[in-house]
């Protein structure tokens, strides 16, 4: 059921998934159900909801042609692997890094990768520390995040690790105009330039989600990100 729903839903969104990707989604679902008995991974586990809210929602940018072949992508605040793992399942050509401040779920993600025969780099860090690390600073084509923070702190997490010419890619709800407006100064200070949000739909749902994309047009000044905790407590 999972494999079929993902395949059909993706197809209706304009994304062709091969049989191996669909099988991997089905196995990921089983591992989420099993893992959820040991730790808090997600509240959304009813099969149709999990497919739509987790798998199809996370792969939506593929339909918009936002991920170049072989792109270096980081998923900041990945939790149980969203959006990074679904993107990697649908597009195994991506070079994926998954970051979270909570170590417990990262152990779960490593297990999923091993089971599915996929590889990604897993980093246990606060976004603010990750983006300061010379190994990761301004190294990624795309820094992605879903359900992690409001736009202003999110920009301070994401833009410092994006290289010029790359972008920050954020999954947002139906109305992001206020949040985006409040983040204008942050986006400018961090070297970004916001695009007009792209609305997208999940088949048979009326969610009207948006992808909010900020292009990295200038290098981020060394002062950013500020100390861990500051971006959310005191947004730019
Ligand atoms: N992105 C996943 C999703 O869409 O289901 C998880 C969302 S969950 C609500 C937020 C996640 O972001 C948590 O796993 C939390 O540990 C992580 N997070 C929040 N702030 C963070 C930070 N500053 N650095 C790293 N991870 C952070």
PDB file of C-alpha atoms and ligand atoms in Angstrom:
ATOM      1  CA  UNK A   1       0.000   0.000   0.000  1.00  0.00           C
ATOM      2  CA  UNK A   2       2.794   2.428   0.947  1.00  0.00           C
ATOM      3  CA  UNK A   3       4.832   1.783  -2.193  1.00  0.00           C
ATOM      4  CA  UNK A   4       1.763   2.150  -4.416  1.00  0.00           C
ATOM      5  CA  UNK A   5       0.550   5.357  -2.759  1.00  0.00           C
ATOM      6  CA  UNK A   6       3.987   6.967  -2.971  1.00  0.00           C
ATOM      7  CA  UNK A   7       4.358   5.978  -6.622  1.00  0.00           C
ATOM      8  CA  UNK A   8       0.899   7.276  -7.594  1.00  0.00           C
ATOM      9  CA  UNK A   9       1.113  10.440  -5.523  1.00  0.00           C
ATOM     10  CA  UNK A  10       4.577  11.283  -6.822  1.00  0.00           C
ATOM     11  CA  UNK A  11       3.466  10.643 -10.390  1.00  0.00           C
ATOM     12  CA  UNK A  12       0.547  13.045  -9.958  1.00  0.00           C
ATOM     13  CA  UNK A  13       3.023  15.631  -8.698  1.00  0.00           C
ATOM     14  CA  UNK A  14       5.163  15.095 -11.801  1.00  0.00           C
ATOM     15  CA  UNK A  15       7.822  12.914 -10.155  1.00  0.00           C
ATOM     16  CA  UNK A  16       8.643   9.452 -11.542  1.00  0.00           C
ATOM     17  CA  UNK A  17       9.884   7.057  -8.865  1.00  0.00           C
ATOM     18  CA  UNK A  18      11.427   3.727  -9.855  1.00  0.00           C
ATOM     19  CA  UNK A  19      10.534   0.418  -8.180  1.00  0.00           C
ATOM     20  CA  UNK A  20      13.588   0.509  -5.907  1.00  0.00           C
ATOM     21  CA  UNK A  21      12.678   3.968  -4.577  1.00  0.00           C
ATOM     22  CA  UNK A  22       9.089   2.844  -3.858  1.00  0.00           C
ATOM     23  CA  UNK A  23      10.329  -0.253  -2.027  1.00  0.00           C
ATOM     24  CA  UNK A  24      12.713   1.895  -0.008  1.00  0.00           C
ATOM     25  CA  UNK A  25       9.869   4.218   0.997  1.00  0.00           C
ATOM     26  CA  UNK A  26       7.837   1.194   2.134  1.00  0.00           C
ATOM     27  CA  UNK A  27      10.756  -0.102   4.219  1.00  0.00           C
ATOM     28  CA  UNK A  28      11.402   3.374   5.689  1.00  0.00           C
ATOM     29  CA  UNK A  29       7.745   3.455   6.745  1.00  0.00           C
ATOM     30  CA  UNK A  30       8.088   0.067   8.483  1.00  0.00           C
ATOM     31  CA  UNK A  31      11.207   1.262  10.279  1.00  0.00           C
ATOM     32  CA  UNK A  32       9.411   4.439  11.406  1.00  0.00           C
ATOM     33  CA  UNK A  33       6.568   2.376  12.862  1.00  0.00           C
ATOM     34  CA  UNK A  34       8.988   0.034  14.582  1.00  0.00           C
ATOM     35  CA  UNK A  35      11.282   2.850  15.790  1.00  0.00           C
ATOM     36  CA  UNK A  36       8.355   4.823  17.141  1.00  0.00           C
ATOM     37  CA  UNK A  37       7.766   2.099  19.737  1.00  0.00           C
ATOM     38  CA  UNK A  38      11.216   2.895  21.185  1.00  0.00           C
ATOM     39  CA  UNK A  39      11.436   6.676  20.747  1.00  0.00           C
ATOM     40  CA  UNK A  40       9.347   9.633  19.725  1.00  0.00           C
ATOM     41  CA  UNK A  41       9.943   9.864  15.967  1.00  0.00           C
ATOM     42  CA  UNK A  42       6.646  11.192  14.620  1.00  0.00           C
ATOM     43  CA  UNK A  43       3.008  11.599  15.595  1.00  0.00           C
ATOM     44  CA  UNK A  44       1.975  10.935  11.983  1.00  0.00           C
ATOM     45  CA  UNK A  45       2.003   7.199  11.303  1.00  0.00           C
ATOM     46  CA  UNK A  46      -1.363   6.336   9.791  1.00  0.00           C
ATOM     47  CA  UNK A  47      -0.216   5.004   6.376  1.00  0.00           C
ATOM     48  CA  UNK A  48      -1.910   7.524   4.037  1.00  0.00           C
ATOM     49  CA  UNK A  49      -1.013  10.457   6.307  1.00  0.00           C
ATOM     50  CA  UNK A  50       2.605   9.331   6.647  1.00  0.00           C
ATOM     51  CA  UNK A  51       2.975   8.991   2.875  1.00  0.00           C
ATOM     52  CA  UNK A  52       1.408  12.381   2.148  1.00  0.00           C
ATOM     53  CA  UNK A  53       2.740  14.431   5.042  1.00  0.00           C
ATOM     54  CA  UNK A  54       6.225  12.959   5.183  1.00  0.00           C
ATOM     55  CA  UNK A  55       7.198  11.332   1.909  1.00  0.00           C
ATOM     56  CA  UNK A  56       5.313  13.326  -0.763  1.00  0.00           C
ATOM     57  CA  UNK A  57       5.670  16.648   1.048  1.00  0.00           C
ATOM     58  CA  UNK A  58       9.429  16.176   1.356  1.00  0.00           C
ATOM     59  CA  UNK A  59      10.028  15.319  -2.295  1.00  0.00           C
ATOM     60  CA  UNK A  60       7.929  18.234  -3.641  1.00  0.00           C
ATOM     61  CA  UNK A  61      10.996  20.323  -4.687  1.00  0.00           C
ATOM     62  CA  UNK A  62      11.967  17.609  -7.183  1.00  0.00           C
ATOM     63  CA  UNK A  63       8.881  18.462  -9.229  1.00  0.00           C
ATOM     64  CA  UNK A  64       9.998  22.098  -9.261  1.00  0.00           C
ATOM     65  CA  UNK A  65      13.425  21.160 -10.633  1.00  0.00           C
ATOM     66  CA  UNK A  66      15.156  22.726  -7.653  1.00  0.00           C
ATOM     67  CA  UNK A  67      17.818  20.055  -7.110  1.00  0.00           C
ATOM     68  CA  UNK A  68      20.597  19.854  -9.710  1.00  0.00           C
ATOM     69  CA  UNK A  69      22.107  16.432 -10.431  1.00  0.00           C
ATOM     70  CA  UNK A  70      24.675  15.506  -7.768  1.00  0.00           C
ATOM     71  CA  UNK A  71      23.923  18.590  -5.650  1.00  0.00           C
ATOM     72  CA  UNK A  72      25.458  18.799  -2.179  1.00  0.00           C
ATOM     73  CA  UNK A  73      22.489  19.117   0.179  1.00  0.00           C
ATOM     74  CA  UNK A  74      22.283  19.551   3.953  1.00  0.00           C
ATOM     75  CA  UNK A  75      19.074  18.931   5.906  1.00  0.00           C
ATOM     76  CA  UNK A  76      19.242  20.963   9.115  1.00  0.00           C
ATOM     77  CA  UNK A  77      17.027  19.778  11.995  1.00  0.00           C
ATOM     78  CA  UNK A  78      16.249  16.515  10.223  1.00  0.00           C
ATOM     79  CA  UNK A  79      14.475  14.813  13.166  1.00  0.00           C
ATOM     80  CA  UNK A  80      13.429  11.368  11.915  1.00  0.00           C
ATOM     81  CA  UNK A  81      14.980  12.160   8.507  1.00  0.00           C
ATOM     82  CA  UNK A  82      12.717  14.798   6.947  1.00  0.00           C
ATOM     83  CA  UNK A  83      13.127  16.108   4.310  1.00  0.00           C
ATOM     84  CA  UNK A  84      16.619  14.646   3.695  1.00  0.00           C
ATOM     85  CA  UNK A  85      15.876  10.922   3.627  1.00  0.00           C
ATOM     86  CA  UNK A  86      12.870  11.060   1.247  1.00  0.00           C
ATOM     87  CA  UNK A  87      14.899  13.319  -1.045  1.00  0.00           C
ATOM     88  CA  UNK A  88      17.782  10.839  -1.001  1.00  0.00           C
ATOM     89  CA  UNK A  89      15.471   7.880  -1.642  1.00  0.00           C
ATOM     90  CA  UNK A  90      13.914   9.676  -4.629  1.00  0.00           C
ATOM     91  CA  UNK A  91      17.258  11.084  -5.817  1.00  0.00           C
ATOM     92  CA  UNK A  92      20.175   8.849  -4.770  1.00  0.00           C
ATOM     93  CA  UNK A  93      22.519  11.062  -6.831  1.00  0.00           C
ATOM     94  CA  UNK A  94      22.317  13.782  -4.148  1.00  0.00           C
ATOM     95  CA  UNK A  95      25.212  14.136  -1.685  1.00  0.00           C
ATOM     96  CA  UNK A  96      23.253  14.369   1.537  1.00  0.00           C
ATOM     97  CA  UNK A  97      24.254  15.577   5.004  1.00  0.00           C
ATOM     98  CA  UNK A  98      21.739  15.240   7.847  1.00  0.00           C
ATOM     99  CA  UNK A  99      22.121  17.430  10.938  1.00  0.00           C
ATOM    100  CA  UNK A 100      20.271  17.492  14.238  1.00  0.00           C
ATOM    101  CA  UNK A 101      20.940  18.645  17.771  1.00  0.00           C
ATOM    102  CA  UNK A 102      19.299  15.481  19.147  1.00  0.00           C
ATOM    103  CA  UNK A 103      21.514  12.416  18.909  1.00  0.00           C
ATOM    104  CA  UNK A 104      18.873   9.772  19.585  1.00  0.00           C
ATOM    105  CA  UNK A 105      17.071  10.153  16.275  1.00  0.00           C
ATOM    106  CA  UNK A 106      20.374  10.263  14.370  1.00  0.00           C
ATOM    107  CA  UNK A 107      21.014   6.686  15.520  1.00  0.00           C
ATOM    108  CA  UNK A 108      17.650   5.758  14.043  1.00  0.00           C
ATOM    109  CA  UNK A 109      18.567   7.461  10.754  1.00  0.00           C
ATOM    110  CA  UNK A 110      21.867   5.563  10.505  1.00  0.00           C
ATOM    111  CA  UNK A 111      19.914   2.329  10.907  1.00  0.00           C
ATOM    112  CA  UNK A 112      17.525   3.349   8.108  1.00  0.00           C
ATOM    113  CA  UNK A 113      20.406   4.217   5.771  1.00  0.00           C
ATOM    114  CA  UNK A 114      22.071   0.851   6.461  1.00  0.00           C
ATOM    115  CA  UNK A 115      18.812  -1.027   5.850  1.00  0.00           C
ATOM    116  CA  UNK A 116      18.104   0.819   2.611  1.00  0.00           C
ATOM    117  CA  UNK A 117      21.662   0.586   1.302  1.00  0.00           C
ATOM    118  CA  UNK A 118      22.019   4.366   1.034  1.00  0.00           C
ATOM    119  CA  UNK A 119      24.740   6.617   2.360  1.00  0.00           C
ATOM    120  CA  UNK A 120      24.675  10.086   3.841  1.00  0.00           C
ATOM    121  CA  UNK A 121      26.798  12.009   6.292  1.00  0.00           C
ATOM    122  CA  UNK A 122      25.215  12.337   9.723  1.00  0.00           C
ATOM    123  CA  UNK A 123      26.256  15.184  12.011  1.00  0.00           C
ATOM    124  CA  UNK A 124      25.214  15.661  15.620  1.00  0.00           C
ATOM    125  CA  UNK A 125      25.345  19.443  16.123  1.00  0.00           C
ATOM    126  CA  UNK A 126      23.407  22.593  16.738  1.00  0.00           C
ATOM    127  CA  UNK A 127      22.888  24.377  13.426  1.00  0.00           C
ATOM    128  CA  UNK A 128      24.699  27.437  14.776  1.00  0.00           C
ATOM    129  CA  UNK A 129      27.848  25.388  15.526  1.00  0.00           C
ATOM    130  CA  UNK A 130      27.617  23.361  12.322  1.00  0.00           C
ATOM    131  CA  UNK A 131      27.561  26.493  10.137  1.00  0.00           C
ATOM    132  CA  UNK A 132      30.623  27.895  11.925  1.00  0.00           C
ATOM    133  CA  UNK A 133      32.668  24.763  11.282  1.00  0.00           C
ATOM    134  CA  UNK A 134      35.118  25.461   8.454  1.00  0.00           C
ATOM    135  CA  UNK A 135      34.386  21.978   7.068  1.00  0.00           C
ATOM    136  CA  UNK A 136      30.769  22.958   6.394  1.00  0.00           C
ATOM    137  CA  UNK A 137      30.758  26.750   6.078  1.00  0.00           C
ATOM    138  CA  UNK A 138      29.658  27.906   2.611  1.00  0.00           C
ATOM    139  CA  UNK A 139      30.075  24.351   1.282  1.00  0.00           C
ATOM    140  CA  UNK A 140      26.547  23.326   0.244  1.00  0.00           C
ATOM    141  CA  UNK A 141      24.537  23.895  -2.918  1.00  0.00           C
ATOM    142  CA  UNK A 142      21.317  23.640  -0.916  1.00  0.00           C
ATOM    143  CA  UNK A 143      20.546  23.907   2.808  1.00  0.00           C
ATOM    144  CA  UNK A 144      17.058  22.532   3.491  1.00  0.00           C
ATOM    145  CA  UNK A 145      14.805  22.590   6.547  1.00  0.00           C
ATOM    146  CA  UNK A 146      11.244  21.642   7.386  1.00  0.00           C
ATOM    147  CA  UNK A 147       9.432  22.515  10.636  1.00  0.00           C
ATOM    148  CA  UNK A 148      12.550  23.744  12.420  1.00  0.00           C
ATOM    149  CA  UNK A 149      12.116  27.487  13.103  1.00  0.00           C
ATOM    150  CA  UNK A 150      10.590  30.740  11.876  1.00  0.00           C
ATOM    151  CA  UNK A 151      12.215  32.207   8.762  1.00  0.00           C
ATOM    152  CA  UNK A 152      14.541  34.686  10.498  1.00  0.00           C
ATOM    153  CA  UNK A 153      16.365  32.220  12.819  1.00  0.00           C
ATOM    154  CA  UNK A 154      16.157  29.617  10.069  1.00  0.00           C
ATOM    155  CA  UNK A 155      18.104  31.879   7.724  1.00  0.00           C
ATOM    156  CA  UNK A 156      20.811  32.253  10.354  1.00  0.00           C
ATOM    157  CA  UNK A 157      20.993  28.449  10.561  1.00  0.00           C
ATOM    158  CA  UNK A 158      20.972  27.808   6.819  1.00  0.00           C
ATOM    159  CA  UNK A 159      22.566  30.612   4.803  1.00  0.00           C
ATOM    160  CA  UNK A 160      26.056  30.461   6.409  1.00  0.00           C
ATOM    161  CA  UNK A 161      26.593  26.904   5.158  1.00  0.00           C
ATOM    162  CA  UNK A 162      25.361  27.628   1.591  1.00  0.00           C
ATOM    163  CA  UNK A 163      27.928  28.513  -1.088  1.00  0.00           C
ATOM    164  CA  UNK A 164      27.374  31.541  -3.304  1.00  0.00           C
ATOM    165  CA  UNK A 165      25.104  30.527  -6.167  1.00  0.00           C
ATOM    166  CA  UNK A 166      23.334  27.989  -3.932  1.00  0.00           C
ATOM    167  CA  UNK A 167      20.149  28.458  -1.916  1.00  0.00           C
ATOM    168  CA  UNK A 168      18.294  27.858   1.332  1.00  0.00           C
ATOM    169  CA  UNK A 169      15.148  25.796   0.798  1.00  0.00           C
ATOM    170  CA  UNK A 170      12.417  25.924   3.456  1.00  0.00           C
ATOM    171  CA  UNK A 171       9.143  24.003   3.667  1.00  0.00           C
ATOM    172  CA  UNK A 172       6.478  26.394   4.938  1.00  0.00           C
ATOM    173  CA  UNK A 173       2.713  26.482   5.451  1.00  0.00           C
ATOM    174  CA  UNK A 174      -0.011  28.328   3.514  1.00  0.00           C
ATOM    175  CA  UNK A 175       0.700  31.870   4.677  1.00  0.00           C
ATOM    176  CA  UNK A 176       4.320  32.849   4.986  1.00  0.00           C
ATOM    177  CA  UNK A 177       4.116  36.508   3.977  1.00  0.00           C
ATOM    178  CA  UNK A 178       4.375  37.856   7.552  1.00  0.00           C
ATOM    179  CA  UNK A 179       7.242  35.553   8.487  1.00  0.00           C
ATOM    180  CA  UNK A 180       9.091  36.380   5.293  1.00  0.00           C
ATOM    181  CA  UNK A 181       8.564  40.101   5.829  1.00  0.00           C
ATOM    182  CA  UNK A 182       9.896  39.845   9.399  1.00  0.00           C
ATOM    183  CA  UNK A 183      13.002  38.104   8.037  1.00  0.00           C
ATOM    184  CA  UNK A 184      13.883  40.684   5.373  1.00  0.00           C
ATOM    185  CA  UNK A 185      16.702  42.226   7.359  1.00  0.00           C
ATOM    186  CA  UNK A 186      18.098  38.824   8.365  1.00  0.00           C
ATOM    187  CA  UNK A 187      18.098  37.642   4.747  1.00  0.00           C
ATOM    188  CA  UNK A 188      19.961  40.760   3.600  1.00  0.00           C
ATOM    189  CA  UNK A 189      22.530  40.658   6.453  1.00  0.00           C
ATOM    190  CA  UNK A 190      23.273  36.982   5.836  1.00  0.00           C
ATOM    191  CA  UNK A 191      23.896  37.446   2.098  1.00  0.00           C
ATOM    192  CA  UNK A 192      20.591  36.171   0.784  1.00  0.00           C
ATOM    193  CA  UNK A 193      17.926  37.254  -1.675  1.00  0.00           C
ATOM    194  CA  UNK A 194      14.421  35.815  -1.331  1.00  0.00           C
ATOM    195  CA  UNK A 195      12.482  34.428  -4.287  1.00  0.00           C
ATOM    196  CA  UNK A 196       8.717  34.611  -4.595  1.00  0.00           C
ATOM    197  CA  UNK A 197       7.452  31.546  -2.642  1.00  0.00           C
ATOM    198  CA  UNK A 198       6.409  28.545  -4.728  1.00  0.00           C
ATOM    199  CA  UNK A 199       3.053  27.029  -3.777  1.00  0.00           C
ATOM    200  CA  UNK A 200       2.682  23.281  -4.209  1.00  0.00           C
ATOM    201  CA  UNK A 201      -0.025  20.716  -3.670  1.00  0.00           C
ATOM    202  CA  UNK A 202      -0.140  17.155  -2.426  1.00  0.00           C
ATOM    203  CA  UNK A 203      -2.725  15.107  -4.409  1.00  0.00           C
ATOM    204  CA  UNK A 204      -6.218  15.170  -2.840  1.00  0.00           C
ATOM    205  CA  UNK A 205      -5.136  17.391   0.066  1.00  0.00           C
ATOM    206  CA  UNK A 206      -5.923  21.075   0.458  1.00  0.00           C
ATOM    207  CA  UNK A 207      -2.791  22.063   2.376  1.00  0.00           C
ATOM    208  CA  UNK A 208      -1.430  24.804   0.081  1.00  0.00           C
ATOM    209  CA  UNK A 209       2.141  24.527   1.349  1.00  0.00           C
ATOM    210  CA  UNK A 210       4.929  26.785   0.113  1.00  0.00           C
ATOM    211  CA  UNK A 211       8.582  26.362  -0.666  1.00  0.00           C
ATOM    212  CA  UNK A 212      10.408  29.480   0.457  1.00  0.00           C
ATOM    213  CA  UNK A 213      13.720  29.799  -1.353  1.00  0.00           C
ATOM    214  CA  UNK A 214      16.493  32.257  -0.605  1.00  0.00           C
ATOM    215  CA  UNK A 215      19.407  32.525  -3.029  1.00  0.00           C
ATOM    216  CA  UNK A 216      22.868  33.032  -1.610  1.00  0.00           C
ATOM    217  CA  UNK A 217      24.119  36.109  -3.443  1.00  0.00           C
ATOM    218  CA  UNK A 218      26.871  37.307  -1.063  1.00  0.00           C
ATOM    219  CA  UNK A 219      29.150  35.633   1.451  1.00  0.00           C
ATOM    220  CA  UNK A 220      27.846  35.579   5.016  1.00  0.00           C
ATOM    221  CA  UNK A 221      29.789  37.906   7.365  1.00  0.00           C
ATOM    222  CA  UNK A 222      31.875  36.082   9.989  1.00  0.00           C
ATOM    223  CA  UNK A 223      29.682  37.414  12.796  1.00  0.00           C
ATOM    224  CA  UNK A 224      26.932  34.952  11.779  1.00  0.00           C
ATOM    225  CA  UNK A 225      25.544  32.677  12.956  1.00  0.00           C
ATOM    226  CA  UNK A 226      25.579  34.060  16.471  1.00  0.00           C
ATOM    227  CA  UNK A 227      26.002  31.827  19.520  1.00  0.00           C
ATOM    228  CA  UNK A 228      23.777  28.733  19.799  1.00  0.00           C
ATOM    229  CA  UNK A 229      20.362  29.775  21.051  1.00  0.00           C
ATOM    230  CA  UNK A 230      20.685  33.458  20.106  1.00  0.00           C
ATOM    231  CA  UNK A 231      19.068  33.314  16.611  1.00  0.00           C
ATOM    232  CA  UNK A 232      15.803  31.950  18.030  1.00  0.00           C
ATOM    233  CA  UNK A 233      15.833  34.051  21.230  1.00  0.00           C
ATOM    234  CA  UNK A 234      16.788  37.282  19.551  1.00  0.00           C
ATOM    235  CA  UNK A 235      16.055  37.076  15.783  1.00  0.00           C
ATOM    236  CA  UNK A 236      17.944  39.491  13.536  1.00  0.00           C
TER     237      UNK A 236
HETATM  238  N1  LIG B   1      12.575  18.341   9.954  1.00  0.00           N
HETATM  239  C1  LIG B   1      11.868  17.275  10.631  1.00  0.00           C
HETATM  240  C2  LIG B   1      10.456  17.133  10.089  1.00  0.00           C
HETATM  241  O1  LIG B   1      10.072  17.888   9.186  1.00  0.00           O
HETATM  242  O2  LIG B   1       9.718  16.252  10.564  1.00  0.00           O
HETATM  243  C3  LIG B   1      11.873  17.454  12.155  1.00  0.00           C
HETATM  244  C4  LIG B   1      11.088  18.625  12.643  1.00  0.00           C
HETATM  245  S1  LIG B   1      11.152  18.745  14.401  1.00  0.00           S
HETATM  246  C5  LIG B   1       9.708  19.655  14.750  1.00  0.00           C
HETATM  247  C6  LIG B   1      12.454  19.958  14.651  1.00  0.00           C
HETATM  248  C7  LIG B   1      13.836  19.326  14.663  1.00  0.00           C
HETATM  249  O3  LIG B   1      14.802  20.356  14.552  1.00  0.00           O
HETATM  250  C8  LIG B   1      14.149  18.564  15.950  1.00  0.00           C
HETATM  251  O4  LIG B   1      14.666  17.294  15.632  1.00  0.00           O
HETATM  252  C9  LIG B   1      15.187  19.439  16.651  1.00  0.00           C
HETATM  253  O5  LIG B   1      16.119  18.681  17.404  1.00  0.00           O
HETATM  254  C10 LIG B   1      15.844  20.132  15.464  1.00  0.00           C
HETATM  255  N2  LIG B   1      16.413  21.451  15.783  1.00  0.00           N
HETATM  256  C11 LIG B   1      15.772  22.546  16.246  1.00  0.00           C
HETATM  257  N3  LIG B   1      16.624  23.571  16.395  1.00  0.00           N
HETATM  258  C12 LIG B   1      17.841  23.116  16.009  1.00  0.00           C
HETATM  259  C13 LIG B   1      19.142  23.704  15.943  1.00  0.00           C
HETATM  260  N4  LIG B   1      19.361  24.951  16.305  1.00  0.00           N
HETATM  261  N5  LIG B   1      20.157  22.937  15.482  1.00  0.00           N
HETATM  262  C14 LIG B   1      19.960  21.640  15.109  1.00  0.00           C
HETATM  263  N6  LIG B   1      18.757  21.030  15.171  1.00  0.00           N
HETATM  264  C15 LIG B   1      17.718  21.759  15.615  1.00  0.00           C
END
